[in-house]
PDB file of C-alpha atoms in Angstrom:
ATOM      1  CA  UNK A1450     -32.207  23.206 -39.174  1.00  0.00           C
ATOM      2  CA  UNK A1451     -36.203  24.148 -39.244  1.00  0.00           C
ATOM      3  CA  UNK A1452     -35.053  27.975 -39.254  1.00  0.00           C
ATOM      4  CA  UNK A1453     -37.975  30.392 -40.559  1.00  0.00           C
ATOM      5  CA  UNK A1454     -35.843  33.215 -42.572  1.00  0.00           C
ATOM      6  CA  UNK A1455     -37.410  36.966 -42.252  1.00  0.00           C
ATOM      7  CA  UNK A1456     -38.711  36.473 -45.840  1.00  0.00           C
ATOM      8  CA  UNK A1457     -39.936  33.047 -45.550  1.00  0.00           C
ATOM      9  CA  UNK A1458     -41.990  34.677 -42.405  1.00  0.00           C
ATOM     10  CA  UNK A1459     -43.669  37.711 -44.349  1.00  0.00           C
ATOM     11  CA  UNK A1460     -44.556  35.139 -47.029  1.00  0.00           C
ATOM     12  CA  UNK A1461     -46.137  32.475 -44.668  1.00  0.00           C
ATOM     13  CA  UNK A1462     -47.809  34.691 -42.849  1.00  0.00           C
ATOM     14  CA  UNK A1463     -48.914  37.358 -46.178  1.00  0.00           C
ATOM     15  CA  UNK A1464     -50.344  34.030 -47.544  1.00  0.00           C
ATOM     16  CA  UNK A1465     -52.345  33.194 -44.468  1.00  0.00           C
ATOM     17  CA  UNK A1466     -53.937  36.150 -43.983  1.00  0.00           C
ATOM     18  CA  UNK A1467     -54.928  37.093 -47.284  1.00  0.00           C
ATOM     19  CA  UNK A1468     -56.826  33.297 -47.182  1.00  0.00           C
ATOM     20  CA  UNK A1469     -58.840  34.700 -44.037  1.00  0.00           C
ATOM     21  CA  UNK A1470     -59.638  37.665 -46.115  1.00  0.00           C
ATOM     22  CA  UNK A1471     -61.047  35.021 -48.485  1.00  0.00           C
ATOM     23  CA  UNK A1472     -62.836  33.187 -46.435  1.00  0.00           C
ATOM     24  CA  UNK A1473     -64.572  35.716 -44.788  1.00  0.00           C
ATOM     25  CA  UNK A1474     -65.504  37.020 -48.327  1.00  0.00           C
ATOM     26  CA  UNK A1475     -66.854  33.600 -49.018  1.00  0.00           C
ATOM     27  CA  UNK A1476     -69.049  32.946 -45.963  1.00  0.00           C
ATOM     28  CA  UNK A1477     -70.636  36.599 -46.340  1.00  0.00           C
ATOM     29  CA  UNK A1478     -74.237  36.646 -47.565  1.00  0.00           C
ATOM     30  CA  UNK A1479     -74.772  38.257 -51.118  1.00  0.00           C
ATOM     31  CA  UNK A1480     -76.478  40.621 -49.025  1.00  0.00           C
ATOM     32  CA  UNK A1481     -73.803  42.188 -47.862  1.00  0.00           C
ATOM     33  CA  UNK A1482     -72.730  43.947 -50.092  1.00  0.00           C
ATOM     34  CA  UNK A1483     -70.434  46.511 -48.562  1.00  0.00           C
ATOM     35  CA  UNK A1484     -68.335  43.877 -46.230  1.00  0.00           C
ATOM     36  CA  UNK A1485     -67.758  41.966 -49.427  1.00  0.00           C
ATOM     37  CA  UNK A1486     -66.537  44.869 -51.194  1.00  0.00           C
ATOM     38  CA  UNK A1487     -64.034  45.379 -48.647  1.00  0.00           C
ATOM     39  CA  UNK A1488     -62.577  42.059 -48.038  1.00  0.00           C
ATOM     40  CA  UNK A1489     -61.968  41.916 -51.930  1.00  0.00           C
ATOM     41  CA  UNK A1490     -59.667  45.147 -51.547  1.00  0.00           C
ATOM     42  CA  UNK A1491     -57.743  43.144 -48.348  1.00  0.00           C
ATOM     43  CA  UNK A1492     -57.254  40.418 -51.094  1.00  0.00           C
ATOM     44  CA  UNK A1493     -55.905  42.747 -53.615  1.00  0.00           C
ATOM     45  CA  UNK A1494     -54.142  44.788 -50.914  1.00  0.00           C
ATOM     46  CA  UNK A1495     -52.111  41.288 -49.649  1.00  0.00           C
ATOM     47  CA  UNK A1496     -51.244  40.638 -53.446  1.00  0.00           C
ATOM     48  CA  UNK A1497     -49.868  43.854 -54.099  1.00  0.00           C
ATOM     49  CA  UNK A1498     -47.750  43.509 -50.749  1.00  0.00           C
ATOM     50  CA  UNK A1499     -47.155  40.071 -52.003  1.00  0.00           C
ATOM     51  CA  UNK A1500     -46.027  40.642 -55.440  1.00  0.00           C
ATOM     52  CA  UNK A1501     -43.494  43.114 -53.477  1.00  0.00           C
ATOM     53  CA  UNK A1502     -42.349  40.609 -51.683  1.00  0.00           C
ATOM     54  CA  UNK A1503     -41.333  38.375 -54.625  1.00  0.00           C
ATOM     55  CA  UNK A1504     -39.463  41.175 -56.192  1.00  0.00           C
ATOM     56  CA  UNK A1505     -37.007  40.658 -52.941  1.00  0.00           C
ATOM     57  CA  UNK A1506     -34.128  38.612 -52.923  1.00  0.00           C
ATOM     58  CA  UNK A1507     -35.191  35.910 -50.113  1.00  0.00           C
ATOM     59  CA  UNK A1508     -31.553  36.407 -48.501  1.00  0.00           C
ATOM     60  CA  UNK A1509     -31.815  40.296 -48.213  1.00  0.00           C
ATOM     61  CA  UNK A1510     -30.902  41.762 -45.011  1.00  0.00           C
ATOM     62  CA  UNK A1511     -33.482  42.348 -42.552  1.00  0.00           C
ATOM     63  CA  UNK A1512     -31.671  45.744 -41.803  1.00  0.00           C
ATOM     64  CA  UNK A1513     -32.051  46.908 -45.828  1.00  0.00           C
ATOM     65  CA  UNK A1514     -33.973  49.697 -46.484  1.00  0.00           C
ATOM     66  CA  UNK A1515     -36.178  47.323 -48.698  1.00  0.00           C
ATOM     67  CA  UNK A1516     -36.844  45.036 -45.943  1.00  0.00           C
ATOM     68  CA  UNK A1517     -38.155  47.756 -43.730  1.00  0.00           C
ATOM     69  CA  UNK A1518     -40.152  49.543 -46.491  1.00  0.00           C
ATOM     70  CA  UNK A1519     -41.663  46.101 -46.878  1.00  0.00           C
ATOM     71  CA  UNK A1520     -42.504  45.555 -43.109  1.00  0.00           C
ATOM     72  CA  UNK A1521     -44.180  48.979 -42.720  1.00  0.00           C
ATOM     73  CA  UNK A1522     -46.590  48.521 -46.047  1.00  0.00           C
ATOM     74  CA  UNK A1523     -47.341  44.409 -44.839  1.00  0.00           C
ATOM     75  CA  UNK A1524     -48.015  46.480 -41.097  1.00  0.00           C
ATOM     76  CA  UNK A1525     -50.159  48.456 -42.824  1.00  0.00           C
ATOM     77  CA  UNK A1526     -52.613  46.437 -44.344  1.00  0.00           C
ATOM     78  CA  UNK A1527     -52.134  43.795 -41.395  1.00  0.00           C
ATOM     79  CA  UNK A1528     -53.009  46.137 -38.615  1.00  0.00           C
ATOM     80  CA  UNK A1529     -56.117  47.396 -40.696  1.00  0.00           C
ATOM     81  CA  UNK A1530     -57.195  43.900 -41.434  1.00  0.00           C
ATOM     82  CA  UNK A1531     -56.886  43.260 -38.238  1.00  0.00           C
ATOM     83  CA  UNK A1532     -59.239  46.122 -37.522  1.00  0.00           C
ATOM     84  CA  UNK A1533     -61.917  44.582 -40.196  1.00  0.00           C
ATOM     85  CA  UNK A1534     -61.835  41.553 -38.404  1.00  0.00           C
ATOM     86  CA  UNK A1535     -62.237  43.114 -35.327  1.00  0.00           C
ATOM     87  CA  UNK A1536     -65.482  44.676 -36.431  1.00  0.00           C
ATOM     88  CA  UNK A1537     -66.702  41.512 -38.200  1.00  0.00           C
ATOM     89  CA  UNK A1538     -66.763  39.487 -35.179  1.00  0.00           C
ATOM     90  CA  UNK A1539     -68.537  42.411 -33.232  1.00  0.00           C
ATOM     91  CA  UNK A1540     -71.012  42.582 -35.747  1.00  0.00           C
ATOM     92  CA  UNK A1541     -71.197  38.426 -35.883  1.00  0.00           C
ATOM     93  CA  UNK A1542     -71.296  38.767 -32.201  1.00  0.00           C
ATOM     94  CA  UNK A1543     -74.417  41.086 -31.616  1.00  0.00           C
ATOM     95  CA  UNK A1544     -76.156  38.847 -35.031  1.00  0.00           C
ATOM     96  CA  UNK A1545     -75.847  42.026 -37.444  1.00  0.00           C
ATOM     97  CA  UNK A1546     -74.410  40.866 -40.217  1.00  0.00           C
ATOM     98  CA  UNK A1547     -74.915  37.559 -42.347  1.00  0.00           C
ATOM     99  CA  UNK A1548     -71.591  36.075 -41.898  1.00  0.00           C
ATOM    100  CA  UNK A1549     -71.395  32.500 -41.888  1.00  0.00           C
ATOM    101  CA  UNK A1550     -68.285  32.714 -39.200  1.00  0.00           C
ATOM    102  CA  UNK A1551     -68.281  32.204 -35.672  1.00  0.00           C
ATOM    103  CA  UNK A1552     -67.186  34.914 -33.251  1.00  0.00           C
ATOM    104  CA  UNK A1553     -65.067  31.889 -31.870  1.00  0.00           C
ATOM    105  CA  UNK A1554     -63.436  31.418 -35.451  1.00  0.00           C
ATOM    106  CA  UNK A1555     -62.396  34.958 -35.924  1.00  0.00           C
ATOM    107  CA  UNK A1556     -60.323  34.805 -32.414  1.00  0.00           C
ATOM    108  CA  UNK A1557     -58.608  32.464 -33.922  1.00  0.00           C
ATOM    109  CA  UNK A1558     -57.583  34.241 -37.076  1.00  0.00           C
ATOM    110  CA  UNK A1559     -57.350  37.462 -35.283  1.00  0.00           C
ATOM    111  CA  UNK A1560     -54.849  35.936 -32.974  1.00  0.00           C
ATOM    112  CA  UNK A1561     -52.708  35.055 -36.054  1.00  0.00           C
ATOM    113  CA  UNK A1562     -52.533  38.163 -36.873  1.00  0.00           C
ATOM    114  CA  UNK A1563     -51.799  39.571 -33.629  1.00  0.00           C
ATOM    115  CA  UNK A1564     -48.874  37.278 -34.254  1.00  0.00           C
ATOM    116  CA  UNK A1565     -47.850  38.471 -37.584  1.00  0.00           C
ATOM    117  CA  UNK A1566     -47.898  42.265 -35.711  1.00  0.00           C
ATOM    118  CA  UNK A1567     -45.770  41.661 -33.266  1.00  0.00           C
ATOM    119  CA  UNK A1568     -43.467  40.284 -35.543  1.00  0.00           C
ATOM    120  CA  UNK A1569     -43.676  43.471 -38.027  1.00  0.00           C
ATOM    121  CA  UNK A1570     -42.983  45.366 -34.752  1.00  0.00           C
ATOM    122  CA  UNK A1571     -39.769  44.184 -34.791  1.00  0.00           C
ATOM    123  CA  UNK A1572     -39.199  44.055 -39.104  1.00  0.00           C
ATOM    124  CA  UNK A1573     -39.787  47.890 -39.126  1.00  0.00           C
ATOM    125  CA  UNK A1574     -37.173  48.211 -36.894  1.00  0.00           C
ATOM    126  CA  UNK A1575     -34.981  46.224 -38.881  1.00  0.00           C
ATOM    127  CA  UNK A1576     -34.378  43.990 -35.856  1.00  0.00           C
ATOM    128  CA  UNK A1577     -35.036  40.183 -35.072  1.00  0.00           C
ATOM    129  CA  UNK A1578     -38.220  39.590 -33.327  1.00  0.00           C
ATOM    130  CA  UNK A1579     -38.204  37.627 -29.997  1.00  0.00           C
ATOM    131  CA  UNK A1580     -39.029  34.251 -30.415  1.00  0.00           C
ATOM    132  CA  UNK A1581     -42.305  32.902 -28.215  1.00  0.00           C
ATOM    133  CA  UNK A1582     -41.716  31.504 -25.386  1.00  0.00           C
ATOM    134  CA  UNK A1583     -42.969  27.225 -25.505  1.00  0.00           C
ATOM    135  CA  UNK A1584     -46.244  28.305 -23.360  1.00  0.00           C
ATOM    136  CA  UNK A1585     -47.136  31.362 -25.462  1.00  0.00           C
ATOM    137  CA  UNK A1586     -46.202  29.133 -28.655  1.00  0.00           C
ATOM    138  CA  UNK A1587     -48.513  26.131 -28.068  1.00  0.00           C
ATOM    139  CA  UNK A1588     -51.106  28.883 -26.837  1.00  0.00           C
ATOM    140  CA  UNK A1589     -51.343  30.176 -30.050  1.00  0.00           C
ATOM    141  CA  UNK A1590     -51.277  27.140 -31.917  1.00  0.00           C
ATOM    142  CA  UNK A1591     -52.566  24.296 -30.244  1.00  0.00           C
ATOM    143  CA  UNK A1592     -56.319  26.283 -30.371  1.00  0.00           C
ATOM    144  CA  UNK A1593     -55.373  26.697 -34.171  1.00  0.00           C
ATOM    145  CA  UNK A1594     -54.645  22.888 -34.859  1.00  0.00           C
ATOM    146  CA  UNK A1595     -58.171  22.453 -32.276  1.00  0.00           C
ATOM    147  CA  UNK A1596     -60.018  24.877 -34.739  1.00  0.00           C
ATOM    148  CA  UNK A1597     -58.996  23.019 -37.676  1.00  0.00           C
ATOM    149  CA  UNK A1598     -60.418  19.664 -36.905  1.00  0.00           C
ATOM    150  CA  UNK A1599     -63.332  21.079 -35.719  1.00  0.00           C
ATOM    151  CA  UNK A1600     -63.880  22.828 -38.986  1.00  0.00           C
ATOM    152  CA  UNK A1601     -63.093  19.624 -40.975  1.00  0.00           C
ATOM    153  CA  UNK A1602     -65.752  17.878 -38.639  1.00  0.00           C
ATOM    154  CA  UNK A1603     -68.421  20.712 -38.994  1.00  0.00           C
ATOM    155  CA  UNK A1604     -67.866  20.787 -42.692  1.00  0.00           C
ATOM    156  CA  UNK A1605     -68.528  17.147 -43.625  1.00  0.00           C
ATOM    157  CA  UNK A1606     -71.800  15.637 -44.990  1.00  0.00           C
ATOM    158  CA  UNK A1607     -73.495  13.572 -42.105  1.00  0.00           C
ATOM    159  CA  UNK A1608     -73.032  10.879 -44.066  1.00  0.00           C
ATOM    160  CA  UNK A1609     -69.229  10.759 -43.759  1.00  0.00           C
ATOM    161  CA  UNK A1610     -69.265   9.607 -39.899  1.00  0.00           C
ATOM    162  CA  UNK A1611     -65.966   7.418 -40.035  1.00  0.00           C
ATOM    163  CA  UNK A1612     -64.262  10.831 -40.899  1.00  0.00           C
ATOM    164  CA  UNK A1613     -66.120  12.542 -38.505  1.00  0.00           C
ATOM    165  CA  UNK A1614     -65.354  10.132 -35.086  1.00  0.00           C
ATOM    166  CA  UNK A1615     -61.699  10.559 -35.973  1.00  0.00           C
ATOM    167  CA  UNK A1616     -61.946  13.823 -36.059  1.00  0.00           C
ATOM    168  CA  UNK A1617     -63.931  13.817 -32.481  1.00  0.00           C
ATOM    169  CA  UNK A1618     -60.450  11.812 -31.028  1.00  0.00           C
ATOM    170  CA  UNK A1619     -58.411  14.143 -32.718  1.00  0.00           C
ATOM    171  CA  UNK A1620     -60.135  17.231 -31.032  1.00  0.00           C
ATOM    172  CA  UNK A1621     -60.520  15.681 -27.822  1.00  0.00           C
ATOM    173  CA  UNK A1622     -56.391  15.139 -27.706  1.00  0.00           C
ATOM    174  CA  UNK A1623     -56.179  18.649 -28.760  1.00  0.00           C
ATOM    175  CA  UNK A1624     -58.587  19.886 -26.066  1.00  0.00           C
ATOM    176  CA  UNK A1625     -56.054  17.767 -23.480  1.00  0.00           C
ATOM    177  CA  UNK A1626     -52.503  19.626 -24.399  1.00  0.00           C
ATOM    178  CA  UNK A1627     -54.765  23.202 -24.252  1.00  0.00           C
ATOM    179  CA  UNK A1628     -55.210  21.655 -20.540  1.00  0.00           C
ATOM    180  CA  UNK A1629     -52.115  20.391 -19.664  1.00  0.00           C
ATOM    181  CA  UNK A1630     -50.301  23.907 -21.280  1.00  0.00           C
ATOM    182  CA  UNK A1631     -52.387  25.867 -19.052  1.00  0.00           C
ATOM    183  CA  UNK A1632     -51.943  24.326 -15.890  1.00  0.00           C
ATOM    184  CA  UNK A1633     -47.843  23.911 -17.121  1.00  0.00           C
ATOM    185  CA  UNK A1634     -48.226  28.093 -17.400  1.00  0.00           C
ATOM    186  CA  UNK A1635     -48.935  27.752 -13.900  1.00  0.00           C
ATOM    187  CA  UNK A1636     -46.201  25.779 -12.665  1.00  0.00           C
ATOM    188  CA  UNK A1637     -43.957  28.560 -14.294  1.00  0.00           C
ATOM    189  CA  UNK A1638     -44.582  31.293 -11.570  1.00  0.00           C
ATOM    190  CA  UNK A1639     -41.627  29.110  -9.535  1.00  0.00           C
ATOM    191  CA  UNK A1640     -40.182  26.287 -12.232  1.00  0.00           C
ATOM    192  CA  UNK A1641     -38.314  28.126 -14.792  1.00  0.00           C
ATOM    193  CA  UNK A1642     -38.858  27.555 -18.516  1.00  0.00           C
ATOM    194  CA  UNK A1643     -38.093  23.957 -20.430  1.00  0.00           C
ATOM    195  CA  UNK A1644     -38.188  21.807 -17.738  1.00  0.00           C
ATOM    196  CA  UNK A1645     -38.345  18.416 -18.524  1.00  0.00           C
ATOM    197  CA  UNK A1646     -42.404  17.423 -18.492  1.00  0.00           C
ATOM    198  CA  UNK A1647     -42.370  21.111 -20.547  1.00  0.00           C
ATOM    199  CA  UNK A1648     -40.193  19.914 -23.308  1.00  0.00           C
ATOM    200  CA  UNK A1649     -42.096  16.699 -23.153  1.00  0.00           C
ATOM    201  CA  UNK A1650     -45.413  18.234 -23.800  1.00  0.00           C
ATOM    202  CA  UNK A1651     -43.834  19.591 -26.745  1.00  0.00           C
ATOM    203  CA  UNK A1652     -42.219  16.097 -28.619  1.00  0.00           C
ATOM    204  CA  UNK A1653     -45.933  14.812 -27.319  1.00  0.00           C
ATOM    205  CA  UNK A1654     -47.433  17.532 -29.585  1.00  0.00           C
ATOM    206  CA  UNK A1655     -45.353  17.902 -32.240  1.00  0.00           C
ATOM    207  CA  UNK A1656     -46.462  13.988 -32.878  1.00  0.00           C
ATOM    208  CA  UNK A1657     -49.953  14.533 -32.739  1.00  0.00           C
ATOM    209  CA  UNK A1658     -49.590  17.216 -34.985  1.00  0.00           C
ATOM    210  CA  UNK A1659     -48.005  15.194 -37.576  1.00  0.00           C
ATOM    211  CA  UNK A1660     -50.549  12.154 -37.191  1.00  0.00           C
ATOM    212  CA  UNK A1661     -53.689  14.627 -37.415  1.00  0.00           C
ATOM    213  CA  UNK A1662     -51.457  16.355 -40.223  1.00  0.00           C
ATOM    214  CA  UNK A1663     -51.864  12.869 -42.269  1.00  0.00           C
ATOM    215  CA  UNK A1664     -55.374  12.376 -41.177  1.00  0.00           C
ATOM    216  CA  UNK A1665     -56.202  15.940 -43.207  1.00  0.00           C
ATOM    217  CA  UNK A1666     -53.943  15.156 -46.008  1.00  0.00           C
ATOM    218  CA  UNK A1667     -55.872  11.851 -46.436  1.00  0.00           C
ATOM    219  CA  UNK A1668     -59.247  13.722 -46.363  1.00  0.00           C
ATOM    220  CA  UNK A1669     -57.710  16.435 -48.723  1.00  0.00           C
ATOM    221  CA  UNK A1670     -56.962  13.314 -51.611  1.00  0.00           C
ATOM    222  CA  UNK A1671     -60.521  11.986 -51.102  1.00  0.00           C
ATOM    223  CA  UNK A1672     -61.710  15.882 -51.601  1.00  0.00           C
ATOM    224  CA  UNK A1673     -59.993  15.726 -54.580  1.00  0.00           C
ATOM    225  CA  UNK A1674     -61.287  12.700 -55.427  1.00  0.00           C
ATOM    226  CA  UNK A1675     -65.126  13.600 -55.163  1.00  0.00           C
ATOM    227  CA  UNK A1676     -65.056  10.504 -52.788  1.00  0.00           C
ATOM    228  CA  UNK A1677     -65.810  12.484 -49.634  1.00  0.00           C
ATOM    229  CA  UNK A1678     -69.527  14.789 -49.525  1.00  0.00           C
ATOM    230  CA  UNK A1679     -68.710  17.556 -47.886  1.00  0.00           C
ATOM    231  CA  UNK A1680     -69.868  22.019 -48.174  1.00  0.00           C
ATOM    232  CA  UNK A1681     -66.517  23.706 -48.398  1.00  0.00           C
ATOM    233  CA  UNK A1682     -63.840  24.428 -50.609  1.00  0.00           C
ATOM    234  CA  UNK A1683     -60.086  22.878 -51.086  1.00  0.00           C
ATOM    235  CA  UNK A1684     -58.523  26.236 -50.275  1.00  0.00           C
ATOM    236  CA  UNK A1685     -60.497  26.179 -46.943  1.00  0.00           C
ATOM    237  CA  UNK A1686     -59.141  22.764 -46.405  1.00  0.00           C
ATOM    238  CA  UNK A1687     -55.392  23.115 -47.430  1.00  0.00           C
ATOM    239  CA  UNK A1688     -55.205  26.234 -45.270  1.00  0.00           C
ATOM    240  CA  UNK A1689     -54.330  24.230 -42.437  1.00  0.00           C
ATOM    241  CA  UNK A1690     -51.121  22.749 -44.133  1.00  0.00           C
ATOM    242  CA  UNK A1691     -48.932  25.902 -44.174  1.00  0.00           C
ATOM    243  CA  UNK A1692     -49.635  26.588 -40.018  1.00  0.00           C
ATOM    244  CA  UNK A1693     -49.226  22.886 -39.507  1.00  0.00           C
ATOM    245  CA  UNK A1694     -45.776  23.074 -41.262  1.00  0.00           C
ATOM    246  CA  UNK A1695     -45.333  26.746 -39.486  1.00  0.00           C
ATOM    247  CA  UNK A1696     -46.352  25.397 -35.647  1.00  0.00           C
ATOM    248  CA  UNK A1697     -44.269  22.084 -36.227  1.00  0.00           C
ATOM    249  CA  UNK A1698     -40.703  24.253 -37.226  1.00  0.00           C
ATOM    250  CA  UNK A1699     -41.199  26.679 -34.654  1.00  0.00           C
ATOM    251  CA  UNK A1700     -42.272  23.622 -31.905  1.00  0.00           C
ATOM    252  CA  UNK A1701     -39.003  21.800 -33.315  1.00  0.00           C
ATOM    253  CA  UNK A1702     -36.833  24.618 -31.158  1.00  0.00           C
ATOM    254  CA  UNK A1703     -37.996  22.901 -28.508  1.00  0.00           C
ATOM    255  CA  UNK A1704     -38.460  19.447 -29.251  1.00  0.00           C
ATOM    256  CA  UNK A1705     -35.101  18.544 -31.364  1.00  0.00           C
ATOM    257  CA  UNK A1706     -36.663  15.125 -32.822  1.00  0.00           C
ATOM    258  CA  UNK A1707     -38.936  17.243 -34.381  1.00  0.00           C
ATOM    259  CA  UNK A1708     -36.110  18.603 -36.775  1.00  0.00           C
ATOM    260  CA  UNK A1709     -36.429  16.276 -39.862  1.00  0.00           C
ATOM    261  CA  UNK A1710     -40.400  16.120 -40.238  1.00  0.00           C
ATOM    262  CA  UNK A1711     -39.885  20.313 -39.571  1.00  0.00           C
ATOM    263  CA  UNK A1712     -37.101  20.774 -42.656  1.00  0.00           C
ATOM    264  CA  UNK A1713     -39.383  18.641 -44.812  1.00  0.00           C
ATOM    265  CA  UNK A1714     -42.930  20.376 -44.973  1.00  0.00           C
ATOM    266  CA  UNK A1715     -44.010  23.370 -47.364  1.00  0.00           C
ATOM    267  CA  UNK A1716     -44.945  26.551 -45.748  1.00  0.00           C
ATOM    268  CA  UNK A1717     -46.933  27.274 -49.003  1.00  0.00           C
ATOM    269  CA  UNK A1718     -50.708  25.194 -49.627  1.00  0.00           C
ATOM    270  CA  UNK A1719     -50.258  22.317 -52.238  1.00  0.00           C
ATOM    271  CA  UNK A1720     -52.654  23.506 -54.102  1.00  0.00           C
ATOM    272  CA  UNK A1721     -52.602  27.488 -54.509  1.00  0.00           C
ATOM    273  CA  UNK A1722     -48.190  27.869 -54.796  1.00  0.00           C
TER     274      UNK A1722
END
């Protein structure tokens, strides 16, 4: 089974936003002084909830009062994240601020954590979240795995154009299942869910995910390597590994023959465990 246990969520999901917090440290101007300031306190502020975490037993009831004290301090510092990143992309929006992040990346991030909130919704509560439904999953994530290639493309030297025309195919597939899972959303005002071109679009995914996954993790050894130029770091790189992992468990609910490749993969970056 690919089954995502209440602590293995707060981790995954702890982890991933305290990298945004990071990154959006890292692409501020030294200018900015103030924004900095406060995206260093969101990376303290997930390490202290973190560190909390750890001091859990991993098979503690989600009902336990230490579950739920847990849920409302990660909702805390989630929600007002969540509120930072809000105001970033305003600011990045109406080009008052020196932040090298598009207003189109931060929906992307800010969705995640959307995500992560409605899940603490349900943690504080002590009770077990509703799953997504296939549409609302491959919503969230297909525009993540898009985003990611992108990045990888925008982020390589011009020199590296091999790298860069598979990561054009790789976007272009991506930008084709955002299609087909829209006009599929329509088709469920009078089909009902996980009809059979539905759960198709999911096994079709899931295996594009894992080739692109290998694609990534073949750039990542040639990072390490110094054998690919590049202007980024490997934490911005290996950031896409844990949501990979993440989308391909929570797809394999869907598509069973995605079980084995889903019960395999680290929720955790390579890297930074």
């Amino acid at each position: 089974m690919t089954a995502i246990s209440v602590w293995e969520e707060h981790l995954f999901w702890l982890e991933i936003l305290q990298d945004h917090a990071i990154f959006v440290r890292d692409h501020l101007s030294v200018e900015e002084q103030k924004e900095i300031s406060i995206a260093e306190r969101f990376i303290q502020s997930f390490g202290i909830v973190l560190n909390n975490l750890r001091q859990l037993h991993s098979g503690i009831e989600i009902s336990s009062e230490e579950q739920i004290a847990l849920a409302k301090q990660a909702y805390s510092v989630a929600y007002e994240y969540y509120r930072f990143e809000g105001h970033m992309q305003n600011l990045r929006i109406q080009n008052q601020i020196n932040l090298n992040l598009s207003p189109t990346y931060l929906n992307g991030t800010l969705n995640e954590n959307q995500e992560y909130l409605r899940l603490l919704s349900y943690f504080v509560n002590g009770q077990i979240p509703e799953p997504l439904r296939l549409d609302q999953l491959l919503d969230l994530w297909l525009e993540d795995q898009l985003g990611h290639i992108i990045l990888l493309r925008n982020v390589l030297d011009p020199i590296e154009i091999a790298i860069e025309r598979q990561s054009e195919a790789f976007a272009q597939k991506f930008q084709m299942f955002i299609l087909q899972n829209h006009h599929i959303k329509g088709y469920l005002r009078f089909t009902e869910q996980g009809f059979p071109r539905q759960k198709e679009l999911a096994l079709e995914v899931g295996r594009a995910v894992i080739e692109m996954n290998l694609f990534v993790r073949y750039s990542v050894e040639k990072y390490k390597g110094e054998r690919i130029l590049n202007k980024t770091t490997l934490r911005f790189i290996e950031h896409h590994f844990p949501e990979t992992c993440y989308f391909i468990k929570k797809l394999a609910d869907f598509a069973p023959e995605l079980h084995s490749e889903g019960s395999q993969c680290s929720l955790r970056k390579p890297s930074f465990i």
